[in-house]
Amino acid sequence: MKGKVKDFCTECRRETEYILKPVCVEKTIRGKKYKFRVMNAVCTVCGANMCPRGLMDKNVAMIDQQYRQKENIVTIEEIDKLMKLYNLNKSSLSLALGFGEITIKRYLNGQVPSKEYSDRIRQALHSTDYMEKMLDEHKDLLTDVAYQKAKNEIENIRNSFKKVSPKLLAVIYTLFMLLDEITPLMLQKLLYYAQGICMATTHRELFYEDCEAWVHGPVYRSVYDLFRDFHYNPIDDLRFCLFENLANRLDSTEKKIIERIANTFGSYGGKTLERITHTEKPWIRARHGLPDDMGSDAVIDKKSIRIFFDSLAEKYDFQTDEGVKKYISDKLNISLK
């Protein structure tokens, strides 16, 4: 329904073009008044309101989305994600959370949860500890198979996070909130540059993990293991919902640095960023003259990263997006020669 399209106008008594205009409507839900923004179809010939096919459903969906946002109510997508995260079907998830057996089914069909039930669903989505507590409290309502499947998923999630510090997970989560699409290769390079530029501008490390001088540039092994199943594809991981509570581990300065990384290095794909790292001293020196295509697990010493980025900061203003972009431009020009 973009642009001008046709439908039957009851005033003109024929098919006419119409345009969509945003309007504000007032509705009372559960005794409380709300204002919602919906779309109105207007005949371009007589100006009468029209009701083209699909518009009513579109407006119902818009109202539902806005109501959930206003009241901070969990979405259907979040409920579906919770089911997949813990490998539970609709009835099992309902019982695990202490609801009636068909409650989740009703929510997936569009019924809006109460605030109390919504909060319970969202807490389970963001905390394996809370989900485990719910499972244990309602174990007698679940089949042994459903209970054990969910417990196994919780254990798998915890094991996957064990080798990555909460601070590094917070950096990863923030990058994914700022960028639409990140591949594992791209993520590795963004983390490396976030670390280097943090060292150069604050004189402290952003996270404690070391990276290694792999064939495709600097790599944080624990992060590689966390997302290895995505290979060269964009990362779309259900576990991200569990990272949200970690975001407060970053201070305002660190968040600004990550935003700067997203605004600059985040504009390039993984292969381009890899090419830049292959021209930089920390990766080159850590490999001790190995051919570019030969594997290595040599650690890139954080001191060498600090010295390298400190030297760059004398020429480029890493406190600004423009300074970082200038560095990237210069390096790309060199790598293409």
PDB file of C-alpha atoms in Angstrom, residues 84-187:
ATOM      1  CA  LYS A  84      13.344 -21.733  20.856  1.00  0.00           C
ATOM      2  CA  LEU A  85      15.958 -20.680  23.400  1.00  0.00           C
ATOM      3  CA  TYR A  86      14.954 -23.394  25.874  1.00  0.00           C
ATOM      4  CA  ASN A  87      13.633 -25.947  23.348  1.00  0.00           C
ATOM      5  CA  LEU A  88      10.122 -25.968  24.813  1.00  0.00           C
ATOM      6  CA  ASN A  89       6.775 -26.220  23.013  1.00  0.00           C
ATOM      7  CA  LYS A  90       3.835 -23.941  23.791  1.00  0.00           C
ATOM      8  CA  SER A  91       2.220 -26.057  26.503  1.00  0.00           C
ATOM      9  CA  SER A  92       5.524 -26.927  28.194  1.00  0.00           C
ATOM     10  CA  LEU A  93       6.578 -23.271  28.351  1.00  0.00           C
ATOM     11  CA  SER A  94       3.177 -22.333  29.789  1.00  0.00           C
ATOM     12  CA  LEU A  95       3.494 -24.901  32.548  1.00  0.00           C
ATOM     13  CA  ALA A  96       7.153 -24.099  33.237  1.00  0.00           C
ATOM     14  CA  LEU A  97       6.237 -20.469  33.886  1.00  0.00           C
ATOM     15  CA  GLY A  98       3.314 -21.389  36.126  1.00  0.00           C
ATOM     16  CA  PHE A  99       0.598 -20.468  33.589  1.00  0.00           C
ATOM     17  CA  GLY A 100      -2.372 -22.473  32.365  1.00  0.00           C
ATOM     18  CA  GLU A 101      -1.427 -25.048  29.730  1.00  0.00           C
ATOM     19  CA  ILE A 102      -2.852 -23.071  26.753  1.00  0.00           C
ATOM     20  CA  THR A 103      -1.804 -19.590  27.902  1.00  0.00           C
ATOM     21  CA  ILE A 104       1.253 -19.298  25.653  1.00  0.00           C
ATOM     22  CA  LYS A 105      -0.785 -20.583  22.701  1.00  0.00           C
ATOM     23  CA  ARG A 106      -3.292 -17.757  23.247  1.00  0.00           C
ATOM     24  CA  TYR A 107      -0.489 -15.202  23.448  1.00  0.00           C
ATOM     25  CA  LEU A 108       1.043 -16.468  20.203  1.00  0.00           C
ATOM     26  CA  ASN A 109      -2.383 -16.087  18.578  1.00  0.00           C
ATOM     27  CA  GLY A 110      -2.444 -12.409  19.516  1.00  0.00           C
ATOM     28  CA  GLN A 111      -3.928 -12.169  23.006  1.00  0.00           C
ATOM     29  CA  VAL A 112      -2.047  -9.541  25.018  1.00  0.00           C
ATOM     30  CA  PRO A 113      -0.566 -10.813  28.310  1.00  0.00           C
ATOM     31  CA  SER A 114      -1.154  -9.076  31.606  1.00  0.00           C
ATOM     32  CA  LYS A 115       1.781  -6.992  32.842  1.00  0.00           C
ATOM     33  CA  GLU A 116       2.500  -9.603  35.520  1.00  0.00           C
ATOM     34  CA  TYR A 117       2.711 -12.475  33.035  1.00  0.00           C
ATOM     35  CA  SER A 118       4.589 -10.353  30.521  1.00  0.00           C
ATOM     36  CA  ASP A 119       7.240  -9.522  33.113  1.00  0.00           C
ATOM     37  CA  ARG A 120       7.601 -13.204  33.969  1.00  0.00           C
ATOM     38  CA  ILE A 121       8.114 -14.126  30.305  1.00  0.00           C
ATOM     39  CA  ARG A 122      10.627 -11.354  29.758  1.00  0.00           C
ATOM     40  CA  GLN A 123      12.597 -12.198  32.895  1.00  0.00           C
ATOM     41  CA  ALA A 124      12.875 -15.804  31.706  1.00  0.00           C
ATOM     42  CA  LEU A 125      14.068 -14.533  28.328  1.00  0.00           C
ATOM     43  CA  HIS A 126      16.845 -12.451  29.890  1.00  0.00           C
ATOM     44  CA  SER A 127      18.000 -14.746  32.692  1.00  0.00           C
ATOM     45  CA  THR A 128      18.905 -18.434  32.688  1.00  0.00           C
ATOM     46  CA  ASP A 129      18.909 -18.302  36.498  1.00  0.00           C
ATOM     47  CA  TYR A 130      15.272 -17.169  36.554  1.00  0.00           C
ATOM     48  CA  MET A 131      14.253 -19.718  33.926  1.00  0.00           C
ATOM     49  CA  GLU A 132      15.921 -22.491  35.900  1.00  0.00           C
ATOM     50  CA  LYS A 133      14.103 -21.346  39.047  1.00  0.00           C
ATOM     51  CA  MET A 134      10.771 -21.508  37.182  1.00  0.00           C
ATOM     52  CA  LEU A 135      11.563 -24.964  35.827  1.00  0.00           C
ATOM     53  CA  ASP A 136      12.434 -26.316  39.243  1.00  0.00           C
ATOM     54  CA  GLU A 137       9.364 -24.784  40.895  1.00  0.00           C
ATOM     55  CA  HIS A 138       7.035 -26.325  38.306  1.00  0.00           C
ATOM     56  CA  LYS A 139       8.917 -29.543  37.595  1.00  0.00           C
ATOM     57  CA  ASP A 140       5.976 -31.713  38.675  1.00  0.00           C
ATOM     58  CA  LEU A 141       3.788 -30.153  35.958  1.00  0.00           C
ATOM     59  CA  LEU A 142       6.239 -30.982  33.167  1.00  0.00           C
ATOM     60  CA  THR A 143       7.128 -34.230  31.480  1.00  0.00           C
ATOM     61  CA  ASP A 144      10.576 -35.532  32.313  1.00  0.00           C
ATOM     62  CA  VAL A 145      11.581 -35.061  28.678  1.00  0.00           C
ATOM     63  CA  ALA A 146      10.505 -31.396  28.537  1.00  0.00           C
ATOM     64  CA  TYR A 147      12.124 -30.606  31.888  1.00  0.00           C
ATOM     65  CA  GLN A 148      15.420 -32.248  30.919  1.00  0.00           C
ATOM     66  CA  LYS A 149      15.520 -30.602  27.475  1.00  0.00           C
ATOM     67  CA  ALA A 150      15.179 -27.152  29.006  1.00  0.00           C
ATOM     68  CA  LYS A 151      17.761 -27.911  31.705  1.00  0.00           C
ATOM     69  CA  ASN A 152      20.178 -29.111  29.020  1.00  0.00           C
ATOM     70  CA  GLU A 153      19.698 -25.906  27.037  1.00  0.00           C
ATOM     71  CA  ILE A 154      20.438 -23.832  30.146  1.00  0.00           C
ATOM     72  CA  GLU A 155      23.629 -25.812  30.747  1.00  0.00           C
ATOM     73  CA  ASN A 156      24.681 -25.433  27.102  1.00  0.00           C
ATOM     74  CA  ILE A 157      24.135 -21.681  27.241  1.00  0.00           C
ATOM     75  CA  ARG A 158      26.135 -21.337  30.451  1.00  0.00           C
ATOM     76  CA  ASN A 159      28.981 -23.436  29.066  1.00  0.00           C
ATOM     77  CA  SER A 160      29.118 -21.315  25.902  1.00  0.00           C
ATOM     78  CA  PHE A 161      29.526 -18.137  27.983  1.00  0.00           C
ATOM     79  CA  LYS A 162      32.075 -19.465  30.464  1.00  0.00           C
ATOM     80  CA  LYS A 163      35.156 -18.451  28.473  1.00  0.00           C
ATOM     81  CA  VAL A 164      33.950 -14.948  27.593  1.00  0.00           C
ATOM     82  CA  SER A 165      34.089 -12.245  30.240  1.00  0.00           C
ATOM     83  CA  PRO A 166      30.899 -10.282  31.036  1.00  0.00           C
ATOM     84  CA  LYS A 167      32.708  -7.114  29.930  1.00  0.00           C
ATOM     85  CA  LEU A 168      33.491  -8.545  26.495  1.00  0.00           C
ATOM     86  CA  LEU A 169      29.917  -9.820  26.166  1.00  0.00           C
ATOM     87  CA  ALA A 170      28.715  -6.293  26.970  1.00  0.00           C
ATOM     88  CA  VAL A 171      30.899  -4.885  24.169  1.00  0.00           C
ATOM     89  CA  ILE A 172      29.564  -7.510  21.741  1.00  0.00           C
ATOM     90  CA  TYR A 173      25.963  -6.792  22.715  1.00  0.00           C
ATOM     91  CA  THR A 174      26.445  -3.042  22.268  1.00  0.00           C
ATOM     92  CA  LEU A 175      27.956  -3.500  18.805  1.00  0.00           C
ATOM     93  CA  PHE A 176      24.985  -5.600  17.751  1.00  0.00           C
ATOM     94  CA  MET A 177      22.574  -2.961  19.015  1.00  0.00           C
ATOM     95  CA  LEU A 178      24.352  -0.356  16.895  1.00  0.00           C
ATOM     96  CA  LEU A 179      24.813  -2.298  13.647  1.00  0.00           C
ATOM     97  CA  ASP A 180      22.274  -4.096  11.494  1.00  0.00           C
ATOM     98  CA  GLU A 181      24.451  -6.983  10.400  1.00  0.00           C
ATOM     99  CA  ILE A 182      27.724  -8.440  11.692  1.00  0.00           C
ATOM    100  CA  THR A 183      29.534 -11.577  10.575  1.00  0.00           C
ATOM    101  CA  PRO A 184      31.944 -13.452  12.879  1.00  0.00           C
ATOM    102  CA  LEU A 185      34.935 -12.164  10.864  1.00  0.00           C
ATOM    103  CA  MET A 186      33.714  -8.583  11.073  1.00  0.00           C
ATOM    104  CA  LEU A 187      33.015  -8.896  14.797  1.00  0.00           C
TER     105      LEU A 187
END
